[in-house]
XYZ file of C-alpha atoms in Angstrom:
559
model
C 7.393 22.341 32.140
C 3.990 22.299 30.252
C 2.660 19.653 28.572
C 3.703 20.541 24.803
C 7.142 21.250 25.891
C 7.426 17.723 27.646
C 6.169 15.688 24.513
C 8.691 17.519 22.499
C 11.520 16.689 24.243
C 10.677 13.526 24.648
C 10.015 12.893 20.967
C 13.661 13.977 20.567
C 15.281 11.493 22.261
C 16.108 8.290 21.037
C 17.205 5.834 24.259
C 15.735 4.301 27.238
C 18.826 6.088 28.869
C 18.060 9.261 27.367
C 14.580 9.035 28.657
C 15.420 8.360 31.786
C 17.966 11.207 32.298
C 15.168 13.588 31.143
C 12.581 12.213 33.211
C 14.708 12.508 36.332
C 15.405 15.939 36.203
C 11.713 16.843 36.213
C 10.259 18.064 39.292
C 6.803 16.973 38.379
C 4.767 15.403 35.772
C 0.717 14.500 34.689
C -0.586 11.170 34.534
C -0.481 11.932 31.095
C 3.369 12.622 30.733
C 4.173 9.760 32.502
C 2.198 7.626 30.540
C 3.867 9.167 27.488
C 7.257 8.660 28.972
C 6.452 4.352 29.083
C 4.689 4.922 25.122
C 7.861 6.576 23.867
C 10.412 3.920 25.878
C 8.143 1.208 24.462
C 9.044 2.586 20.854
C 12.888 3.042 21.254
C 13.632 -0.601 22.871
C 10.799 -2.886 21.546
C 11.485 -4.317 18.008
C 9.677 -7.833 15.977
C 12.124 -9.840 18.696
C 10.871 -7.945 22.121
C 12.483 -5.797 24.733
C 16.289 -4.933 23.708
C 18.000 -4.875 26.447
C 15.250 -5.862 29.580
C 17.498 -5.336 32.426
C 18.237 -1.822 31.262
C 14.796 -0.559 31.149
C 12.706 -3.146 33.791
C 15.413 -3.103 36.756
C 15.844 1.181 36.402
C 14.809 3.059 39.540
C 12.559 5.662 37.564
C 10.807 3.089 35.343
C 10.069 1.373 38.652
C 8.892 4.611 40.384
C 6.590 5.331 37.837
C 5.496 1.143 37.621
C 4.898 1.972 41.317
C 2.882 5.067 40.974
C 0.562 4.111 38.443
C -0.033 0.780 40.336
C -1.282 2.065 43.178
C -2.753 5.773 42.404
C -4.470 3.845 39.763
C -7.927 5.137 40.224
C -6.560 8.684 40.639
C -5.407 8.663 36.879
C -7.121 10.239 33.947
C -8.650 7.912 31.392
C -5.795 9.205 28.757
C -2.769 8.298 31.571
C -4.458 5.052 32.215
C -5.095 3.906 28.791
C -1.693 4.755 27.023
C 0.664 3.614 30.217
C -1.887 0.167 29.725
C -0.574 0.567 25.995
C 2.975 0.597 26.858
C 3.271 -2.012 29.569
C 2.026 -4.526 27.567
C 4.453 -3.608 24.773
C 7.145 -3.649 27.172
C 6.352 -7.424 27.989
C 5.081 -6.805 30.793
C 3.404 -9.818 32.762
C -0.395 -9.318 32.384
C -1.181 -11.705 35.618
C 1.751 -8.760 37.536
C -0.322 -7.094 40.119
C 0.435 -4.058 38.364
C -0.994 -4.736 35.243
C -3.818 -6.375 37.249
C -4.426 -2.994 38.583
C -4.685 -1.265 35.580
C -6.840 -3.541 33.849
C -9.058 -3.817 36.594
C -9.665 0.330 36.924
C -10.293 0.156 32.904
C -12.537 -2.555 33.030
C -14.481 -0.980 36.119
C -14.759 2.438 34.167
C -16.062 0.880 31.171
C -18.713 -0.653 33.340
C -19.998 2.895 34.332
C -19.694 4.355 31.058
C -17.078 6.522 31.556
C -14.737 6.180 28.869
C -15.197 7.943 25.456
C -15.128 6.497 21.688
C -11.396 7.701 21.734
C -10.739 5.433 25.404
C -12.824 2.720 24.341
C -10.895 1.887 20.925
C -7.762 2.889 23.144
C -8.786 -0.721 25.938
C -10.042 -2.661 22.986
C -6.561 -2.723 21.367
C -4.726 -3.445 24.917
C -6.581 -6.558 25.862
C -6.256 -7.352 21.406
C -2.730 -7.476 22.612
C -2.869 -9.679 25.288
C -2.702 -13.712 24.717
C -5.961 -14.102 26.441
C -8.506 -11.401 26.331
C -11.363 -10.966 28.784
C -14.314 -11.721 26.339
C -16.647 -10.254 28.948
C -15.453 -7.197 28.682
C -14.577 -6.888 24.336
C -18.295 -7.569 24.535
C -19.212 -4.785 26.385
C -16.851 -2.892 24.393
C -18.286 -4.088 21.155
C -21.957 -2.903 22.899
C -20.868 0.442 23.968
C -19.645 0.967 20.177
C -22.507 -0.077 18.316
C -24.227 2.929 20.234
C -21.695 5.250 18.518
C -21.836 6.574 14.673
C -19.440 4.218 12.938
C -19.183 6.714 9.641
C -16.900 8.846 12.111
C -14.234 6.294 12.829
C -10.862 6.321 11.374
C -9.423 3.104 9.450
C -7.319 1.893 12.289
C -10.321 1.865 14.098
C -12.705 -0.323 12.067
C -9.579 -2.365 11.700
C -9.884 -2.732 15.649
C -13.403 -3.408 15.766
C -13.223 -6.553 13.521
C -10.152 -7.790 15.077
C -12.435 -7.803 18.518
C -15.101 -9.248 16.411
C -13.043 -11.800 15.233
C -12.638 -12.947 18.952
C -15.875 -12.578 20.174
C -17.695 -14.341 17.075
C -15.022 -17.455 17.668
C -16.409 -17.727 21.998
C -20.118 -17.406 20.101
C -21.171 -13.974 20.173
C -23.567 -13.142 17.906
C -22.807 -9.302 16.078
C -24.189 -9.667 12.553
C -25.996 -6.168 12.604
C -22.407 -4.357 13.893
C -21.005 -6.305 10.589
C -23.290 -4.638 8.281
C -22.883 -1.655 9.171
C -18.980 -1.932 9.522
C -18.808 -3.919 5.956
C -21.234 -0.899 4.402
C -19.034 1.885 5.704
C -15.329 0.194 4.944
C -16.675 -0.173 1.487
C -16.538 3.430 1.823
C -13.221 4.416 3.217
C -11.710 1.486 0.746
C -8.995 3.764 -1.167
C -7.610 4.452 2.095
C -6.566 1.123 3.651
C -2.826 0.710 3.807
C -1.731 -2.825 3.022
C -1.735 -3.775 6.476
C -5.438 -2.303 7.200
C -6.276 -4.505 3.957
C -4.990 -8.126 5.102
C -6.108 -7.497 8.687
C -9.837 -6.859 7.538
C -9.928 -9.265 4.593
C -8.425 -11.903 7.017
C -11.061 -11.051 9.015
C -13.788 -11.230 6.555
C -12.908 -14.972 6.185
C -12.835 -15.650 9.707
C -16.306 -14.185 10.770
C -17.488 -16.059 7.574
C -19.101 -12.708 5.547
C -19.042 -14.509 2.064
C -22.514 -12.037 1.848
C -20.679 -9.499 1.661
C -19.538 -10.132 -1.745
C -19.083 -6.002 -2.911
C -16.619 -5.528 -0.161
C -14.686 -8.245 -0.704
C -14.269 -7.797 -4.160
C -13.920 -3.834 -3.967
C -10.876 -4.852 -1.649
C -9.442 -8.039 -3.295
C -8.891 -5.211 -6.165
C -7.424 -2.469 -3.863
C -5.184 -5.052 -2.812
C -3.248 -5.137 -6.254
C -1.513 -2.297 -5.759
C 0.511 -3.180 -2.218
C 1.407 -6.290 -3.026
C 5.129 -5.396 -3.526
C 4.303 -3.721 0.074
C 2.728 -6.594 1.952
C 5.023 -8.649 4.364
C 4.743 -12.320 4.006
C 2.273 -12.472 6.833
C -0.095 -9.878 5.382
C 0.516 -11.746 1.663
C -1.090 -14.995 3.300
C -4.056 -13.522 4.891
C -4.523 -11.796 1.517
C -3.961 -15.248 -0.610
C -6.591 -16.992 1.911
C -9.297 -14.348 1.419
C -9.241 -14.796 -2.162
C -8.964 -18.803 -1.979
C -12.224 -18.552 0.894
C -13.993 -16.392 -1.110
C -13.168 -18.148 -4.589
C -12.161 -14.899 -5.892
C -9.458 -14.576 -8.737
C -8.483 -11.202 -10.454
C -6.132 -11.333 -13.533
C -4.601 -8.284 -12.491
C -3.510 -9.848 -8.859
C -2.458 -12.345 -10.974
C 0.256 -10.074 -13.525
C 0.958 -8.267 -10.156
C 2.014 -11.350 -8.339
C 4.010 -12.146 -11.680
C 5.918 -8.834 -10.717
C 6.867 -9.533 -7.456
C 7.181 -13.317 -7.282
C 9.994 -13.587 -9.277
C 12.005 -10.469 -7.870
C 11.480 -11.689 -3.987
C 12.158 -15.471 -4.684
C 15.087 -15.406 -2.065
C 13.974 -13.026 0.057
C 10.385 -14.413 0.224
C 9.615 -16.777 3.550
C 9.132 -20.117 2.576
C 5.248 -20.266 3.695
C 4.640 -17.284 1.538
C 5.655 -19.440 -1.411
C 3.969 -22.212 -0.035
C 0.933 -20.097 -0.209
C 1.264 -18.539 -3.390
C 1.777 -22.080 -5.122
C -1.254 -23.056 -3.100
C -3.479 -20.135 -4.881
C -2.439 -20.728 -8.229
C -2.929 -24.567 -8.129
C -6.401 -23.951 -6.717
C -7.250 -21.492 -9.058
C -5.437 -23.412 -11.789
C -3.584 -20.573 -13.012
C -0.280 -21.983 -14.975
C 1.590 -18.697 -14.528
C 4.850 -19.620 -16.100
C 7.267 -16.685 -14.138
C 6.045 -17.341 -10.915
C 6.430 -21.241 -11.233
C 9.793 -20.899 -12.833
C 11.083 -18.696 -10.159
C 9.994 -20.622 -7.333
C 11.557 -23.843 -9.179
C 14.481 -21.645 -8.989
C 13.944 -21.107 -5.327
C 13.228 -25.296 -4.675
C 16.533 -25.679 -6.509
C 18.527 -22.553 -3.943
C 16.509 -23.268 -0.780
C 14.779 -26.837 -0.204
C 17.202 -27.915 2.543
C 15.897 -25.533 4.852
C 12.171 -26.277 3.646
C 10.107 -27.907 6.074
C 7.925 -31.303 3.927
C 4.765 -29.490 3.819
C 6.245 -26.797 1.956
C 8.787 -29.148 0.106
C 5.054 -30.844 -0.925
C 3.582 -27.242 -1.377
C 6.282 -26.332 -4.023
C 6.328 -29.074 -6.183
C 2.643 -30.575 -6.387
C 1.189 -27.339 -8.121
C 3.966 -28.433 -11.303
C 2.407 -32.030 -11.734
C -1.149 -30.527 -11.290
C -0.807 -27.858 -13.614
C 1.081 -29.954 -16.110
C 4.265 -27.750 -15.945
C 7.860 -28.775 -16.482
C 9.651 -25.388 -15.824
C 13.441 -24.628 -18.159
C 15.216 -25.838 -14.911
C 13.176 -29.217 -14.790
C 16.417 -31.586 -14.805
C 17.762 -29.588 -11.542
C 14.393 -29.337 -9.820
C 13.805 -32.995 -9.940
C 17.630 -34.023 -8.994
C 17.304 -31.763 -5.843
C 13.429 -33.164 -5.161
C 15.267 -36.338 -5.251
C 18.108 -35.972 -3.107
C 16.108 -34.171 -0.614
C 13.652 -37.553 -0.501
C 16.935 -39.219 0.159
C 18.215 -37.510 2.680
C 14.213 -37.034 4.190
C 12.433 -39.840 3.290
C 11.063 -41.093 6.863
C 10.212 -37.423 7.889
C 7.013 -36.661 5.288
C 3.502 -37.961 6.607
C 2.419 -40.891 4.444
C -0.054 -39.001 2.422
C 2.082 -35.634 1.642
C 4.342 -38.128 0.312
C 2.095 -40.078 -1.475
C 0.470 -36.208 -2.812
C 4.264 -35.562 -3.901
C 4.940 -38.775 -5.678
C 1.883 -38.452 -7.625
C 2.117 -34.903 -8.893
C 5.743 -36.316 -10.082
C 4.463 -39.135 -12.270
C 1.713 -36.878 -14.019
C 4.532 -34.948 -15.676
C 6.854 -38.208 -16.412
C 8.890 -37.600 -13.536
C 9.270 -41.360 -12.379
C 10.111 -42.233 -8.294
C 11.163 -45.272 -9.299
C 13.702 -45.714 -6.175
C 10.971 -44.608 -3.703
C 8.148 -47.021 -5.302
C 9.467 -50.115 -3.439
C 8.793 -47.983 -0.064
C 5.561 -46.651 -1.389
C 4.580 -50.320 -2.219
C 5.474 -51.888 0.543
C 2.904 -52.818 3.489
C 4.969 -51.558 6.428
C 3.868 -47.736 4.156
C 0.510 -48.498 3.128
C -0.628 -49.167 7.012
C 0.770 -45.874 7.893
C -1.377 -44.287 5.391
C -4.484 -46.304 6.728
C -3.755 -44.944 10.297
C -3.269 -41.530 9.048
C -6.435 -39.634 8.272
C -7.966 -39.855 6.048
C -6.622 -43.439 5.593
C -6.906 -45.026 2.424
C -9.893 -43.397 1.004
C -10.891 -43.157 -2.909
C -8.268 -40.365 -3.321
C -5.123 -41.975 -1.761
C -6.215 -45.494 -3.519
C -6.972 -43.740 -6.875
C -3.027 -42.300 -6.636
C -1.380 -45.801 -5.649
C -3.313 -47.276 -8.620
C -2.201 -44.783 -11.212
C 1.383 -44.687 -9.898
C 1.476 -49.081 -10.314
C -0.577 -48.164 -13.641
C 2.769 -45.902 -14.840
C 4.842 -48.206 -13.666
C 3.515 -50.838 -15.308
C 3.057 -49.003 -18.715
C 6.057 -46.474 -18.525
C 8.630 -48.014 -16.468
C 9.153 -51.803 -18.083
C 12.539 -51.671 -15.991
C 10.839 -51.073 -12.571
C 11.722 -55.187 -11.005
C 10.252 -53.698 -7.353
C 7.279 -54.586 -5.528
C 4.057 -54.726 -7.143
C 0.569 -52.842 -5.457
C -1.576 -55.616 -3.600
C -4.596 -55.498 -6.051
C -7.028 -54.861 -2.771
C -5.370 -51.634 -2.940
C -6.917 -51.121 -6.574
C -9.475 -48.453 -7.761
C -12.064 -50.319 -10.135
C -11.999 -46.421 -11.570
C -9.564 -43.185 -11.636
C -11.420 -40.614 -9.096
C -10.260 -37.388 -11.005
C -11.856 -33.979 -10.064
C -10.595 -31.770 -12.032
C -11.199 -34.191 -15.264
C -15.063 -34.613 -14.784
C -16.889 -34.721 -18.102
C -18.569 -31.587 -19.343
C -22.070 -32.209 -20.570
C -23.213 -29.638 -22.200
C -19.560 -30.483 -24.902
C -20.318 -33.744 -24.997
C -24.242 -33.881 -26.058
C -23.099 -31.375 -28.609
C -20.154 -33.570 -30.023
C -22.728 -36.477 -30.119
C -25.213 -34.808 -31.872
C -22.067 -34.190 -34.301
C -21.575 -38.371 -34.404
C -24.740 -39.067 -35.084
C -25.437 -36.526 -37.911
C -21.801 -38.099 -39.205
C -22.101 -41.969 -38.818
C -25.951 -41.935 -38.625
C -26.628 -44.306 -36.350
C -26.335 -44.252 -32.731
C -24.974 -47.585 -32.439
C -21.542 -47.015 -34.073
C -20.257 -44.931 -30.972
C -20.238 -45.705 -26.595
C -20.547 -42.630 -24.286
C -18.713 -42.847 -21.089
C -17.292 -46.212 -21.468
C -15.388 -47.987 -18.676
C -12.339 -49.711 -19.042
C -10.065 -52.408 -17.392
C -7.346 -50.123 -16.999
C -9.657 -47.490 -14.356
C -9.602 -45.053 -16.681
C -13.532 -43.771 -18.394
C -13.126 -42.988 -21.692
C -15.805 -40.399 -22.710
C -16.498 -41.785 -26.559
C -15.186 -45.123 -27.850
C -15.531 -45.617 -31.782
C -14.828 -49.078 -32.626
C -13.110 -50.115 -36.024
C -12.419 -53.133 -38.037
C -9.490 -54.104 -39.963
C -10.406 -52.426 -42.424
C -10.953 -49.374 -40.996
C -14.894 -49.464 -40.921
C -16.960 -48.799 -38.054
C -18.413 -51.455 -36.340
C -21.379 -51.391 -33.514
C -20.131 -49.820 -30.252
C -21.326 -53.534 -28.581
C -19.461 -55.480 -30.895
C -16.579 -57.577 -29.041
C -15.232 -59.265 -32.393
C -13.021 -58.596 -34.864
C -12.038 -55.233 -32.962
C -8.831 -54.090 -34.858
C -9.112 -50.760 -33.073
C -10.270 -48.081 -30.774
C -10.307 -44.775 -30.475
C -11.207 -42.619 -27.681
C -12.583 -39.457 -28.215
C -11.579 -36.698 -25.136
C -14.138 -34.281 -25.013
C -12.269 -31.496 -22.940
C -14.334 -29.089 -21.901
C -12.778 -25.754 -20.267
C -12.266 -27.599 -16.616
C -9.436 -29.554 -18.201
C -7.131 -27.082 -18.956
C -5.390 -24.457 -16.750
C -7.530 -21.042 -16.581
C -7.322 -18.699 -19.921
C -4.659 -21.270 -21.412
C -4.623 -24.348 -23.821
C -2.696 -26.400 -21.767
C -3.896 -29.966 -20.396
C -4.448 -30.071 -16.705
C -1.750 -33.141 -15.138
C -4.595 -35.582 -14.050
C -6.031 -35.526 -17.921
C -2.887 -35.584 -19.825
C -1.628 -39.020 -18.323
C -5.270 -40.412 -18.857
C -4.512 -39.446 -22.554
C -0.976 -40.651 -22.175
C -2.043 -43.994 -20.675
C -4.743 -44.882 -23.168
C -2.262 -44.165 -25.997
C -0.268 -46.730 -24.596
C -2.832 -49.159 -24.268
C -3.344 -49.451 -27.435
C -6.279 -46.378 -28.272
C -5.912 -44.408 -30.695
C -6.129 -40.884 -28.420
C -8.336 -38.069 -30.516
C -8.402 -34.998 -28.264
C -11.742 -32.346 -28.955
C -10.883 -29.483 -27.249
C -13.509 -26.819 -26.565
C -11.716 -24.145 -27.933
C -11.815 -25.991 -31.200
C -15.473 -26.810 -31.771
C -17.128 -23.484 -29.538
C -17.276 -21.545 -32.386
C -19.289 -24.319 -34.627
C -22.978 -23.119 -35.168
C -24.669 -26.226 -36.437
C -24.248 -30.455 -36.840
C -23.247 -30.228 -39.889
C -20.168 -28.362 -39.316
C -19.603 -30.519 -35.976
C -19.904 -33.381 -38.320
C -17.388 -32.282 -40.928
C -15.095 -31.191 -37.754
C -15.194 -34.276 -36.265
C -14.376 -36.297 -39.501
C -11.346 -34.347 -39.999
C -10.289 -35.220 -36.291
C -11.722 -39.063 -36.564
C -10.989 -39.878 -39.866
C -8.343 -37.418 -42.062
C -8.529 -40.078 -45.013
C -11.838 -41.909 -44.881
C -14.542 -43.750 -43.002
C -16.720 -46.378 -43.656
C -20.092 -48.492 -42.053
C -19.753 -52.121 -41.334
């Protein structure tokens, strides 16, 4: 039987029994059938959970005849027969340290040393040993040599796809390919439009981890290809993609209204760590995207039992940081709490204390859990865990005994030992943006005229810094900023500049609305000047009159 006939036979039939049958009636047959014979078992009875039914293909007498031939005829076979029964052994399972496989690995590896193998047979080795758990890096180097030799505009996508993957390897034992990346990263720019979404994760994965934030073009030419198989990505390929955009600070608004699409279709059907890592993207990028975070609230409220913490944590955080109570709030939070319940002792100390936190920002109070947060049995295991009690973990105990104190008069628990105490709030999303506030006090002085009636970044007892303090007397006139007396009230000015809100929105980021929560409650009078009210003012004078509408609506006065 010739060649063409064989393959389309074979192609025909559908079982490992099948194939057998077939192959036992033949009289003879190439390297290269053979070969073919193990490629097309490999694709009838290998599936994402391994060999289906092992003792049915690995203990058959013509599987282990042809194990047996290509063993030890080895050097007799052509590069073809070598390479794709190589392929299929290692699909099969095969065990690479098997004297067999030895064999065949050895012959490849000994052909590649005298140049005899082709672009075709090279790319053909490179994937094997890609597949095996612990690839020669000798020998993907001198693969990764013999390539660079070779005109890279002629390669298909799958195999630029393979040459990063080897890349990625060889980079990670510290080889040094920077010139092969420049020329790979020039031509894929080229070949873009025909990536499939699996080609796309693979290389943008591998973008991040052979560190090519130079090659900003490429990434961005395939962050936007991206958009289009994101219904088509599995969860896998959705992370790598998520993580390439989070590496390279990237951020499309059409990814965005894409991800909108899918998220809240595939809620249920979407792995848990995919979720994790969506919520992850848009709390980094701040992006308050109201479908995605109601569905997955929807999804906390279906699925947290069989959530590990970390993802528990990487559901729920992204709402306090954001500043986001979804329409099923009441539900989310009852769940949140009777998991904690029923989980308590199993989150590490400072994913708790990350959780916790994000729940007090949007008045979701842990009152039953703040005894055990207080206590000093917990706040050892957060010193022994790094990165101990540094200004962020310290900063979060403070502010949750600061709500506490000033939003939860019932709480009778344990109090936080004040050496635990922040003398100030570290908050860094909420840091103050200059070139706002040297244009709102330009605005004060042209309106109260002097530069004494008004403090700049003035810090408090309470850890918070407010970022303009106007003083006032009983009778409502302004007195000089250092003047402790006869101080009937404050106010604090908020100049929120864009960093303080979630991207392209109007809403207050979690960390600066309970500032301006807490200072109302101490006793401030809170005045918010957002940027998107005074960007659009041209001169002082119509900062001035803005700022006396906001300050004082009826009327002001100089003491």
């Amino acid at each position: 039987m010739d060649e063409q006939l064989f393959f389309k036979k074979l192609h025909g039939l559908c079982t490992s029994k099948e194939i057998f049958d077939f192959l036992s009636s033949m009289e003879f047959m190439s390297d290269t059938m053979a070969s073919g014979a193990l490629q097309r078992i490999s694709e009838v009875e290998v599936d994402d959970d391994g060999l289906n039914s092992p003792e049915g293909v690995l203990e058959n007498e013509v599987f282990r005849a042809l194990c047996f031939q290509f063993e030890f005829e080895s050097s007799k076979l052509s590069n073809t027969g070598l390479l794709n029964a190589l392929q299929a052994l290692i699909k099969l399972r095969i065990d690479p340290q098997s004297t067999l496989m030895a064999s065949l690995l050895s012959e490849g590896e000994e052909r590649l040393g005298k140049g005899q193998l082709t672009v075709k047979h090279l790319f053909a080795l490179g994937e094997s040993l890609l597949e095996l758990e612990d690839p020669s890096c000798a020998t993907l180097e001198q693969i990764v040599n013999h390539m660079q030799k070779k005109p890279i505009e002629k390669w298909s996508p799958r195999e630029i796809v393979m040459v990063y993957k080897i890349l990625q390897v060889i980079v990670r034992e510290g080889g040094q390919h920077q010139d092969l990346l420049n020329r790979l990263n020039s031509v894929t720019l080229t070949i873009i439009s025909q990536l499939s979404p699996k080609f796309t994760s693979i290389i943008l994965n591998s973008l991040v981890v052979l560190h090519q934030a130079q090659a900003v073009c490429l990434v961005t030419a395939l962050c936007k290809h991206s958009v289009k198989h994101i219904p088509y990505f599995t969860g896998d390929e959705l992370v790598n993609v998520l993580e390439a955009f989070l590496y390279f600070g990237h951020r499309e608004q059409i990814f965005t209204e894409a991800l909108e699409m899918h998220v809240p279709k595939s809620i249920f059907t979407m792995h848990p760590q995919t979720v994790s890592k969506v919520m992850q993207y848009c709390c980094r990028k701040m992006i308050l995207s109201k479908p995605i975070f109601d569905a997955v609230a929807e999804g906390f409220i279906s699925d947290a039992d069989r959530l590990t913490t970390d993802q528990i944590a990487a559901y729920i955080i992204p709402f306090g940081t954001l500043n986001y109570l979804p329409p099923s709030a009441s539900s989310l939070f009852r769940k949140l709490e009777a998991v904690l319940h029923a989980r308590f002792s199993l989150f590490q100390p400072h994913t708790l204390l990350n959780l916790l936190h994000s729940c007090v920002l949007i008045q979701r109070y842990p009152v039953n859990f703040l005894p055990k947060i207080f206590s000093p049995y917990f706040l050892q295991q957060l010193q022994a865990q790094p990165p101990g009690l540094d200004r962020i973990a310290t900063s979060q105990l403070t502010q949750l005994f600061l709500t506490v104190t000033l939003e939860c008069p019932f709480y009778e628990g344990p109090r936080l030992f004040p050496k635990y105490k922040v003398k100030a709030f570290f908050m860094p999303h909420s840091s103050l943006d200059v070139h706002l506030l040297k244009r709102v006090k330009t605005g004060l002085l042209y309106l109260l005229k002097k530069r004494i009636y008004f403090a700049s970044e003035v810090s408090t007892p309470y850890f918070y810094t407010v970022d303009i303090e106007i003083k006032l007397d009983e009778e409502g006139f302004v007195l000089p900023a250092a003047q402790r007396e006869e101080v009937h009230r404050r106010i604090a000015l908020c100049v929120d500049g864009q960093n303080r809100f979630c991207i392209n929105s109007h809403n207050l980021l979690g960390e600066e609305a309970i500032k301006q929560r807490h200072l109302q409650l101490l006793g401030y009078e809170v005045v918010q000047i957002p940027f998107f009210e005074i960007e659009s003012l041209q001169n002082c004078r119509k900062m001035a009159e803005y700022l006396q509408k906001k300050i004082f609506p009826h009327t002001y006065g100089l003491g």
